[in-house]
Amino acid sequence: MGEKKAIRKTKTPHTVASICEELHNLGIAKGDTVILHAALGQAGWVCGGDVAIIKAFQKAVTESGNLVMASQSTNMSDPAKWRNPAVPKEWWPTIYEEMPAYNPDETPTFFMGVIPETFRKMANVKRSSHPKYSFCAWGSDSAFITEKHALNFGFGEQSPLARLYELHAKIVLFGVDHNKNTSLHLAEHRAKAFRIQQEKSPIMVGGEKVWQSYDEITSNSEEFIGIGRDYEQKTAHQPTTLAGAPTKIFDMRDLVDYVSGVISE
């Protein structure tokens, strides 16, 4: 929204302490596991910006809990399939040859926003190994969440999403809607109502860069908006605000179970 608009809509600055207090009032407690999807531009004026948002969540759940974010790098993919924009076909050989392999410590997120990009570089944050659909985690179970992320089906049963489901995670949509809610991809897998497509990404294998092929499902995240809002209506879910941004908080298990049932019908 821009800093001027953020200032105009804010009565008093939002801080780490005030946002943490808001989170506690919204039911986010010490020891919770939270997967956060966020758009800082939807918030009011935050003293410290993206770093303050992250620290507020960390303070709220403490190191006995977990903070997780999707850290996707969807540009680490086959240029032959790039759209909006596509690149000229004659560029493909150069891209295959020159694109650096995925490195969890170096590869930036791609169109994920400033909060996940900042989070992935912070102390004690672990990142999973999937070249396109990685997740970052901080907290007591960060290794459990991020380890053993399978290359095939990056949002499936061998992904951080399935580990979050086991941990009874809470989903926080901070300034975003269900089209950004990656947990619903796990519901797609469990519904088994999808087509499989081949993808490939550059990874390191035995010290050499390889364009590794893998299986992934076809998906349209925009369809999640309607499904998610149907769930909200059926459960009388009440949206709220956090640091001035429209915010929704869900029990991951309940939402994933509902959506997988709807998709499989």
PDB file of C-alpha atoms in Angstrom:
ATOM      1  CA  MET A   1       0.000   0.000   0.000  1.00  0.00           C
ATOM      2  CA  GLY A   2       3.020   2.290   0.349  1.00  0.00           C
ATOM      3  CA  GLU A   3       4.458   3.802   3.513  1.00  0.00           C
ATOM      4  CA  LYS A   4       2.398   7.015   3.317  1.00  0.00           C
ATOM      5  CA  LYS A   5      -0.866   5.052   3.239  1.00  0.00           C
ATOM      6  CA  ALA A   6       0.376   2.772   6.008  1.00  0.00           C
ATOM      7  CA  ILE A   7       1.101   5.799   8.191  1.00  0.00           C
ATOM      8  CA  ARG A   8      -2.300   7.369   7.443  1.00  0.00           C
ATOM      9  CA  LYS A   9      -4.197   4.222   8.464  1.00  0.00           C
ATOM     10  CA  THR A  10      -2.198   3.747  11.695  1.00  0.00           C
ATOM     11  CA  LYS A  11      -3.079   5.452  15.003  1.00  0.00           C
ATOM     12  CA  THR A  12       0.011   4.248  16.877  1.00  0.00           C
ATOM     13  CA  PRO A  13       3.035   2.343  15.510  1.00  0.00           C
ATOM     14  CA  HIS A  14       2.828  -1.435  15.469  1.00  0.00           C
ATOM     15  CA  THR A  15       5.820  -2.976  17.245  1.00  0.00           C
ATOM     16  CA  VAL A  16       7.207  -6.409  18.084  1.00  0.00           C
ATOM     17  CA  ALA A  17       5.608  -6.164  21.519  1.00  0.00           C
ATOM     18  CA  SER A  18       2.208  -4.953  20.301  1.00  0.00           C
ATOM     19  CA  ILE A  19       1.995  -7.524  17.498  1.00  0.00           C
ATOM     20  CA  CYS A  20       3.003 -10.311  19.884  1.00  0.00           C
ATOM     21  CA  GLU A  21       0.244  -9.200  22.262  1.00  0.00           C
ATOM     22  CA  GLU A  22      -2.251  -9.203  19.371  1.00  0.00           C
ATOM     23  CA  LEU A  23      -1.167 -12.725  18.438  1.00  0.00           C
ATOM     24  CA  HIS A  24      -1.694 -13.956  21.989  1.00  0.00           C
ATOM     25  CA  ASN A  25      -5.144 -12.349  22.016  1.00  0.00           C
ATOM     26  CA  LEU A  26      -5.902 -14.157  18.748  1.00  0.00           C
ATOM     27  CA  GLY A  27      -5.002 -17.532  20.248  1.00  0.00           C
ATOM     28  CA  ILE A  28      -1.398 -17.942  19.103  1.00  0.00           C
ATOM     29  CA  ALA A  29       0.420 -19.266  22.172  1.00  0.00           C
ATOM     30  CA  LYS A  30       3.803 -20.419  23.414  1.00  0.00           C
ATOM     31  CA  GLY A  31       4.664 -23.778  21.851  1.00  0.00           C
ATOM     32  CA  ASP A  32       2.371 -23.373  18.838  1.00  0.00           C
ATOM     33  CA  THR A  33       3.465 -24.332  15.352  1.00  0.00           C
ATOM     34  CA  VAL A  34       2.466 -21.622  12.873  1.00  0.00           C
ATOM     35  CA  ILE A  35       2.732 -21.521   9.097  1.00  0.00           C
ATOM     36  CA  LEU A  36       2.600 -17.892   8.046  1.00  0.00           C
ATOM     37  CA  HIS A  37       1.641 -16.481   4.661  1.00  0.00           C
ATOM     38  CA  ALA A  38       2.063 -12.724   4.694  1.00  0.00           C
ATOM     39  CA  ALA A  39       1.851  -9.504   2.683  1.00  0.00           C
ATOM     40  CA  LEU A  40       3.511  -6.700   4.614  1.00  0.00           C
ATOM     41  CA  GLY A  41       2.001  -4.110   2.269  1.00  0.00           C
ATOM     42  CA  GLN A  42      -1.454  -4.816   3.687  1.00  0.00           C
ATOM     43  CA  ALA A  43      -0.431  -3.892   7.234  1.00  0.00           C
ATOM     44  CA  GLY A  44      -0.319  -0.552   8.952  1.00  0.00           C
ATOM     45  CA  TRP A  45       2.968   1.114   9.814  1.00  0.00           C
ATOM     46  CA  VAL A  46       5.226  -1.426  11.537  1.00  0.00           C
ATOM     47  CA  CYS A  47       8.276  -0.240  13.442  1.00  0.00           C
ATOM     48  CA  GLY A  48      10.954  -2.492  11.969  1.00  0.00           C
ATOM     49  CA  GLY A  49       8.878  -3.736   9.047  1.00  0.00           C
ATOM     50  CA  ASP A  50       9.423  -7.318   7.960  1.00  0.00           C
ATOM     51  CA  VAL A  51      11.956  -8.085  10.702  1.00  0.00           C
ATOM     52  CA  ALA A  52       9.527  -6.898  13.386  1.00  0.00           C
ATOM     53  CA  ILE A  53       6.727  -9.090  12.018  1.00  0.00           C
ATOM     54  CA  ILE A  54       8.981 -12.158  12.117  1.00  0.00           C
ATOM     55  CA  LYS A  55      10.286 -11.399  15.595  1.00  0.00           C
ATOM     56  CA  ALA A  56       6.757 -10.876  16.895  1.00  0.00           C
ATOM     57  CA  PHE A  57       5.729 -14.342  15.704  1.00  0.00           C
ATOM     58  CA  GLN A  58       8.908 -15.850  17.152  1.00  0.00           C
ATOM     59  CA  LYS A  59       8.266 -14.128  20.463  1.00  0.00           C
ATOM     60  CA  ALA A  60       4.667 -15.355  20.490  1.00  0.00           C
ATOM     61  CA  VAL A  61       5.410 -19.059  19.854  1.00  0.00           C
ATOM     62  CA  THR A  62       8.876 -19.034  21.502  1.00  0.00           C
ATOM     63  CA  GLU A  63      11.632 -21.525  20.653  1.00  0.00           C
ATOM     64  CA  SER A  64       9.453 -24.302  22.079  1.00  0.00           C
ATOM     65  CA  GLY A  65       7.136 -23.747  19.105  1.00  0.00           C
ATOM     66  CA  ASN A  66       7.791 -23.314  15.395  1.00  0.00           C
ATOM     67  CA  LEU A  67       7.455 -20.596  12.772  1.00  0.00           C
ATOM     68  CA  VAL A  68       7.299 -21.823   9.172  1.00  0.00           C
ATOM     69  CA  MET A  69       7.005 -20.074   5.826  1.00  0.00           C
ATOM     70  CA  ALA A  70       6.892 -21.207   2.220  1.00  0.00           C
ATOM     71  CA  SER A  71      10.129 -20.120   0.512  1.00  0.00           C
ATOM     72  CA  GLN A  72       9.364 -21.099  -3.064  1.00  0.00           C
ATOM     73  CA  SER A  73      11.755 -20.428  -5.922  1.00  0.00           C
ATOM     74  CA  THR A  74       9.459 -21.258  -8.822  1.00  0.00           C
ATOM     75  CA  ASN A  75      11.895 -19.715 -11.303  1.00  0.00           C
ATOM     76  CA  MET A  76      14.129 -22.761 -10.700  1.00  0.00           C
ATOM     77  CA  SER A  77      12.212 -24.596 -13.383  1.00  0.00           C
ATOM     78  CA  ASP A  78      12.189 -25.585 -17.019  1.00  0.00           C
ATOM     79  CA  PRO A  79      12.324 -22.407 -19.165  1.00  0.00           C
ATOM     80  CA  ALA A  80      10.361 -24.251 -21.833  1.00  0.00           C
ATOM     81  CA  LYS A  81       7.347 -24.003 -19.518  1.00  0.00           C
ATOM     82  CA  TRP A  82       7.753 -20.386 -18.453  1.00  0.00           C
ATOM     83  CA  ARG A  83       4.728 -18.162 -19.069  1.00  0.00           C
ATOM     84  CA  ASN A  84       3.862 -14.550 -18.249  1.00  0.00           C
ATOM     85  CA  PRO A  85       6.395 -13.928 -19.594  1.00  0.00           C
ATOM     86  CA  ALA A  86       7.809 -16.684 -21.723  1.00  0.00           C
ATOM     87  CA  VAL A  87      11.380 -16.385 -22.941  1.00  0.00           C
ATOM     88  CA  PRO A  88      12.536 -16.904 -26.547  1.00  0.00           C
ATOM     89  CA  LYS A  89      13.188 -20.529 -27.420  1.00  0.00           C
ATOM     90  CA  GLU A  90      16.703 -19.670 -28.576  1.00  0.00           C
ATOM     91  CA  TRP A  91      17.507 -18.652 -24.990  1.00  0.00           C
ATOM     92  CA  TRP A  92      16.736 -22.087 -23.552  1.00  0.00           C
ATOM     93  CA  PRO A  93      20.169 -23.679 -24.157  1.00  0.00           C
ATOM     94  CA  THR A  94      21.880 -20.769 -22.400  1.00  0.00           C
ATOM     95  CA  ILE A  95      19.497 -20.994 -19.441  1.00  0.00           C
ATOM     96  CA  TYR A  96      19.997 -24.768 -19.130  1.00  0.00           C
ATOM     97  CA  GLU A  97      23.746 -24.260 -19.172  1.00  0.00           C
ATOM     98  CA  GLU A  98      24.108 -21.162 -17.019  1.00  0.00           C
ATOM     99  CA  MET A  99      21.343 -21.163 -14.401  1.00  0.00           C
ATOM    100  CA  PRO A 100      22.909 -21.863 -10.972  1.00  0.00           C
ATOM    101  CA  ALA A 101      21.719 -25.003  -9.202  1.00  0.00           C
ATOM    102  CA  TYR A 102      19.376 -24.676  -6.236  1.00  0.00           C
ATOM    103  CA  ASN A 103      21.207 -23.973  -3.005  1.00  0.00           C
ATOM    104  CA  PRO A 104      19.101 -23.622   0.159  1.00  0.00           C
ATOM    105  CA  ASP A 105      21.534 -21.062   1.575  1.00  0.00           C
ATOM    106  CA  GLU A 106      21.837 -18.924  -1.544  1.00  0.00           C
ATOM    107  CA  THR A 107      18.791 -19.291  -3.808  1.00  0.00           C
ATOM    108  CA  PRO A 108      16.377 -16.416  -3.157  1.00  0.00           C
ATOM    109  CA  THR A 109      12.644 -16.787  -2.962  1.00  0.00           C
ATOM    110  CA  PHE A 110      10.746 -15.774  -6.093  1.00  0.00           C
ATOM    111  CA  PHE A 111       7.685 -13.502  -5.871  1.00  0.00           C
ATOM    112  CA  MET A 112       7.083 -14.545  -2.264  1.00  0.00           C
ATOM    113  CA  GLY A 113       7.309 -11.105  -0.689  1.00  0.00           C
ATOM    114  CA  VAL A 114       9.812  -9.489   1.645  1.00  0.00           C
ATOM    115  CA  ILE A 115       8.879 -11.401   4.821  1.00  0.00           C
ATOM    116  CA  PRO A 116       9.778 -14.938   3.611  1.00  0.00           C
ATOM    117  CA  GLU A 117      12.890 -13.614   1.875  1.00  0.00           C
ATOM    118  CA  THR A 118      14.069 -11.999   5.108  1.00  0.00           C
ATOM    119  CA  PHE A 119      13.088 -15.016   7.194  1.00  0.00           C
ATOM    120  CA  ARG A 120      15.094 -17.518   5.144  1.00  0.00           C
ATOM    121  CA  LYS A 121      18.324 -15.626   5.943  1.00  0.00           C
ATOM    122  CA  MET A 122      17.781 -15.256   9.693  1.00  0.00           C
ATOM    123  CA  ALA A 123      19.660 -17.118  12.419  1.00  0.00           C
ATOM    124  CA  ASN A 124      18.639 -20.710  13.207  1.00  0.00           C
ATOM    125  CA  VAL A 125      16.246 -20.923  10.256  1.00  0.00           C
ATOM    126  CA  LYS A 126      16.428 -24.182   8.319  1.00  0.00           C
ATOM    127  CA  ARG A 127      15.350 -24.547   4.685  1.00  0.00           C
ATOM    128  CA  SER A 128      14.217 -27.694   2.937  1.00  0.00           C
ATOM    129  CA  SER A 129      15.899 -29.153  -0.130  1.00  0.00           C
ATOM    130  CA  HIS A 130      13.177 -28.886  -2.771  1.00  0.00           C
ATOM    131  CA  PRO A 131      14.480 -26.646  -5.586  1.00  0.00           C
ATOM    132  CA  LYS A 132      11.068 -25.175  -6.419  1.00  0.00           C
ATOM    133  CA  TYR A 133       8.777 -25.650  -3.390  1.00  0.00           C
ATOM    134  CA  SER A 134      11.014 -25.278  -0.332  1.00  0.00           C
ATOM    135  CA  PHE A 135       9.909 -24.263   3.164  1.00  0.00           C
ATOM    136  CA  CYS A 136      11.820 -22.516   5.946  1.00  0.00           C
ATOM    137  CA  ALA A 137      11.341 -23.293   9.622  1.00  0.00           C
ATOM    138  CA  TRP A 138      12.524 -21.905  12.948  1.00  0.00           C
ATOM    139  CA  GLY A 139      11.927 -23.496  16.323  1.00  0.00           C
ATOM    140  CA  SER A 140      12.058 -26.755  18.234  1.00  0.00           C
ATOM    141  CA  ASP A 141      10.975 -28.961  15.315  1.00  0.00           C
ATOM    142  CA  SER A 142      12.666 -27.084  12.466  1.00  0.00           C
ATOM    143  CA  ALA A 143      14.800 -30.063  11.431  1.00  0.00           C
ATOM    144  CA  PHE A 144      11.855 -32.483  11.571  1.00  0.00           C
ATOM    145  CA  ILE A 145       9.792 -30.102   9.420  1.00  0.00           C
ATOM    146  CA  THR A 146      12.397 -29.414   6.737  1.00  0.00           C
ATOM    147  CA  GLU A 147      14.365 -32.674   6.460  1.00  0.00           C
ATOM    148  CA  LYS A 148      13.493 -35.416   3.961  1.00  0.00           C
ATOM    149  CA  HIS A 149      11.568 -33.137   1.592  1.00  0.00           C
ATOM    150  CA  ALA A 150      10.986 -35.410  -1.387  1.00  0.00           C
ATOM    151  CA  LEU A 151      11.630 -34.131  -4.903  1.00  0.00           C
ATOM    152  CA  ASN A 152       8.499 -35.781  -6.302  1.00  0.00           C
ATOM    153  CA  PHE A 153       5.272 -34.068  -5.254  1.00  0.00           C
ATOM    154  CA  GLY A 154       6.718 -31.137  -3.327  1.00  0.00           C
ATOM    155  CA  PHE A 155       3.495 -30.456  -1.415  1.00  0.00           C
ATOM    156  CA  GLY A 156       2.627 -34.093  -0.740  1.00  0.00           C
ATOM    157  CA  GLU A 157       3.085 -36.629   2.028  1.00  0.00           C
ATOM    158  CA  GLN A 158       6.885 -36.333   2.060  1.00  0.00           C
ATOM    159  CA  SER A 159       6.845 -32.556   2.368  1.00  0.00           C
ATOM    160  CA  PRO A 160       6.999 -30.067   5.250  1.00  0.00           C
ATOM    161  CA  LEU A 161       3.235 -29.604   4.887  1.00  0.00           C
ATOM    162  CA  ALA A 162       2.599 -33.177   5.997  1.00  0.00           C
ATOM    163  CA  ARG A 163       4.916 -32.672   8.973  1.00  0.00           C
ATOM    164  CA  LEU A 164       3.012 -29.514   9.915  1.00  0.00           C
ATOM    165  CA  TYR A 165      -0.236 -31.470   9.780  1.00  0.00           C
ATOM    166  CA  GLU A 166       1.277 -33.978  12.225  1.00  0.00           C
ATOM    167  CA  LEU A 167       2.272 -31.104  14.522  1.00  0.00           C
ATOM    168  CA  HIS A 168      -1.285 -29.671  14.587  1.00  0.00           C
ATOM    169  CA  ALA A 169      -0.108 -26.418  13.011  1.00  0.00           C
ATOM    170  CA  LYS A 170      -2.082 -23.214  12.816  1.00  0.00           C
ATOM    171  CA  ILE A 171      -2.329 -21.349   9.510  1.00  0.00           C
ATOM    172  CA  VAL A 172      -2.065 -17.558   9.567  1.00  0.00           C
ATOM    173  CA  LEU A 173      -3.055 -15.662   6.422  1.00  0.00           C
ATOM    174  CA  PHE A 174      -1.744 -12.165   7.116  1.00  0.00           C
ATOM    175  CA  GLY A 175      -3.003  -9.799   4.429  1.00  0.00           C
ATOM    176  CA  VAL A 176      -3.475 -12.613   1.883  1.00  0.00           C
ATOM    177  CA  ASP A 177      -6.263 -14.988   0.816  1.00  0.00           C
ATOM    178  CA  HIS A 178      -6.485 -18.744   0.296  1.00  0.00           C
ATOM    179  CA  ASN A 179      -4.786 -18.612  -3.116  1.00  0.00           C
ATOM    180  CA  LYS A 180      -1.581 -18.145  -1.065  1.00  0.00           C
ATOM    181  CA  ASN A 181      -2.476 -20.930   1.384  1.00  0.00           C
ATOM    182  CA  THR A 182      -0.014 -23.691   0.492  1.00  0.00           C
ATOM    183  CA  SER A 183      -1.555 -26.098   3.022  1.00  0.00           C
ATOM    184  CA  LEU A 184      -4.419 -26.591   0.583  1.00  0.00           C
ATOM    185  CA  HIS A 185      -2.010 -28.288  -1.821  1.00  0.00           C
ATOM    186  CA  LEU A 186      -1.673 -31.062   0.760  1.00  0.00           C
ATOM    187  CA  ALA A 187      -5.461 -31.374   0.648  1.00  0.00           C
ATOM    188  CA  GLU A 188      -5.229 -31.773  -3.137  1.00  0.00           C
ATOM    189  CA  HIS A 189      -2.824 -34.666  -2.724  1.00  0.00           C
ATOM    190  CA  ARG A 190      -5.043 -36.373  -0.196  1.00  0.00           C
ATOM    191  CA  ALA A 191      -8.094 -35.962  -2.429  1.00  0.00           C
ATOM    192  CA  LYS A 192      -6.215 -37.796  -5.219  1.00  0.00           C
ATOM    193  CA  ALA A 193      -8.090 -35.749  -7.808  1.00  0.00           C
ATOM    194  CA  PHE A 194      -5.308 -34.429 -10.003  1.00  0.00           C
ATOM    195  CA  ARG A 195      -3.193 -35.030 -13.075  1.00  0.00           C
ATOM    196  CA  ILE A 196       0.555 -35.596 -12.896  1.00  0.00           C
ATOM    197  CA  GLN A 197       2.992 -33.550 -14.924  1.00  0.00           C
ATOM    198  CA  GLN A 198       6.757 -33.672 -15.368  1.00  0.00           C
ATOM    199  CA  GLU A 199       8.905 -30.815 -14.131  1.00  0.00           C
ATOM    200  CA  LYS A 200      12.649 -30.324 -13.889  1.00  0.00           C
ATOM    201  CA  SER A 201      14.967 -28.093 -11.905  1.00  0.00           C
ATOM    202  CA  PRO A 202      18.732 -27.592 -11.596  1.00  0.00           C
ATOM    203  CA  ILE A 203      20.172 -29.320  -8.509  1.00  0.00           C
ATOM    204  CA  MET A 204      23.579 -30.572  -7.424  1.00  0.00           C
ATOM    205  CA  VAL A 205      24.149 -34.333  -7.724  1.00  0.00           C
ATOM    206  CA  GLY A 206      27.596 -35.704  -6.864  1.00  0.00           C
ATOM    207  CA  GLY A 207      29.152 -32.268  -7.157  1.00  0.00           C
ATOM    208  CA  GLU A 208      27.702 -31.632 -10.621  1.00  0.00           C
ATOM    209  CA  LYS A 209      24.708 -29.563 -11.695  1.00  0.00           C
ATOM    210  CA  VAL A 210      21.924 -31.710 -13.145  1.00  0.00           C
ATOM    211  CA  TRP A 211      18.545 -30.720 -14.541  1.00  0.00           C
ATOM    212  CA  GLN A 212      16.637 -33.314 -12.542  1.00  0.00           C
ATOM    213  CA  SER A 213      13.161 -34.391 -13.666  1.00  0.00           C
ATOM    214  CA  TYR A 214      10.433 -35.094 -11.113  1.00  0.00           C
ATOM    215  CA  ASP A 215       6.680 -35.590 -10.829  1.00  0.00           C
ATOM    216  CA  GLU A 216       4.303 -32.850  -9.720  1.00  0.00           C
ATOM    217  CA  ILE A 217       0.553 -32.374  -9.775  1.00  0.00           C
ATOM    218  CA  THR A 218      -1.315 -29.822 -11.853  1.00  0.00           C
ATOM    219  CA  SER A 219      -2.961 -27.188  -9.706  1.00  0.00           C
ATOM    220  CA  ASN A 220      -4.786 -23.872  -9.848  1.00  0.00           C
ATOM    221  CA  SER A 221      -4.385 -21.981  -6.575  1.00  0.00           C
ATOM    222  CA  GLU A 222      -7.009 -19.397  -7.554  1.00  0.00           C
ATOM    223  CA  GLU A 223      -9.664 -22.089  -7.033  1.00  0.00           C
ATOM    224  CA  PHE A 224      -8.651 -22.202  -3.359  1.00  0.00           C
ATOM    225  CA  ILE A 225     -10.269 -18.820  -2.711  1.00  0.00           C
ATOM    226  CA  GLY A 226     -13.817 -20.086  -3.233  1.00  0.00           C
ATOM    227  CA  ILE A 227     -13.209 -23.350  -1.396  1.00  0.00           C
ATOM    228  CA  GLY A 228     -11.619 -21.556   1.542  1.00  0.00           C
ATOM    229  CA  ARG A 229     -14.460 -19.068   1.810  1.00  0.00           C
ATOM    230  CA  ASP A 230     -17.009 -21.899   1.737  1.00  0.00           C
ATOM    231  CA  TYR A 231     -15.165 -23.415   4.704  1.00  0.00           C
ATOM    232  CA  GLU A 232     -15.229 -20.092   6.524  1.00  0.00           C
ATOM    233  CA  GLN A 233     -18.969 -19.772   5.975  1.00  0.00           C
ATOM    234  CA  LYS A 234     -19.730 -23.333   7.094  1.00  0.00           C
ATOM    235  CA  THR A 235     -17.623 -22.969  10.246  1.00  0.00           C
ATOM    236  CA  ALA A 236     -18.733 -19.392  11.016  1.00  0.00           C
ATOM    237  CA  HIS A 237     -15.076 -18.378  10.923  1.00  0.00           C
ATOM    238  CA  GLN A 238     -14.482 -14.762  11.891  1.00  0.00           C
ATOM    239  CA  PRO A 239     -11.703 -12.885  10.083  1.00  0.00           C
ATOM    240  CA  THR A 240      -9.745 -10.423  12.180  1.00  0.00           C
ATOM    241  CA  THR A 241      -6.878  -7.969  11.841  1.00  0.00           C
ATOM    242  CA  LEU A 242      -3.233  -8.093  12.863  1.00  0.00           C
ATOM    243  CA  ALA A 243      -1.032  -4.991  12.732  1.00  0.00           C
ATOM    244  CA  GLY A 244      -3.783  -3.411  10.668  1.00  0.00           C
ATOM    245  CA  ALA A 245      -3.819  -6.155   8.017  1.00  0.00           C
ATOM    246  CA  PRO A 246      -6.862  -8.368   7.351  1.00  0.00           C
ATOM    247  CA  THR A 247      -5.972 -11.712   8.875  1.00  0.00           C
ATOM    248  CA  LYS A 248      -7.400 -15.232   9.035  1.00  0.00           C
ATOM    249  CA  ILE A 249      -6.262 -17.977  11.415  1.00  0.00           C
ATOM    250  CA  PHE A 250      -7.161 -21.635  10.928  1.00  0.00           C
ATOM    251  CA  ASP A 251      -6.539 -25.034  12.429  1.00  0.00           C
ATOM    252  CA  MET A 252      -4.547 -26.698   9.653  1.00  0.00           C
ATOM    253  CA  ARG A 253      -5.890 -30.207  10.227  1.00  0.00           C
ATOM    254  CA  ASP A 254      -9.509 -29.128  10.163  1.00  0.00           C
ATOM    255  CA  LEU A 255      -9.110 -27.015   7.037  1.00  0.00           C
ATOM    256  CA  VAL A 256      -7.052 -29.607   5.125  1.00  0.00           C
ATOM    257  CA  ASP A 257      -9.495 -32.387   6.021  1.00  0.00           C
ATOM    258  CA  TYR A 258     -12.443 -30.276   4.876  1.00  0.00           C
ATOM    259  CA  VAL A 259     -10.844 -29.249   1.589  1.00  0.00           C
ATOM    260  CA  SER A 260      -9.642 -32.767   0.727  1.00  0.00           C
ATOM    261  CA  GLY A 261     -13.212 -33.980   1.234  1.00  0.00           C
ATOM    262  CA  VAL A 262     -14.663 -31.264  -0.981  1.00  0.00           C
ATOM    263  CA  ILE A 263     -12.168 -31.819  -3.787  1.00  0.00           C
ATOM    264  CA  SER A 264     -12.682 -35.596  -3.798  1.00  0.00           C
ATOM    265  CA  GLU A 265     -16.482 -35.311  -4.108  1.00  0.00           C
TER     266      GLU A 265
END
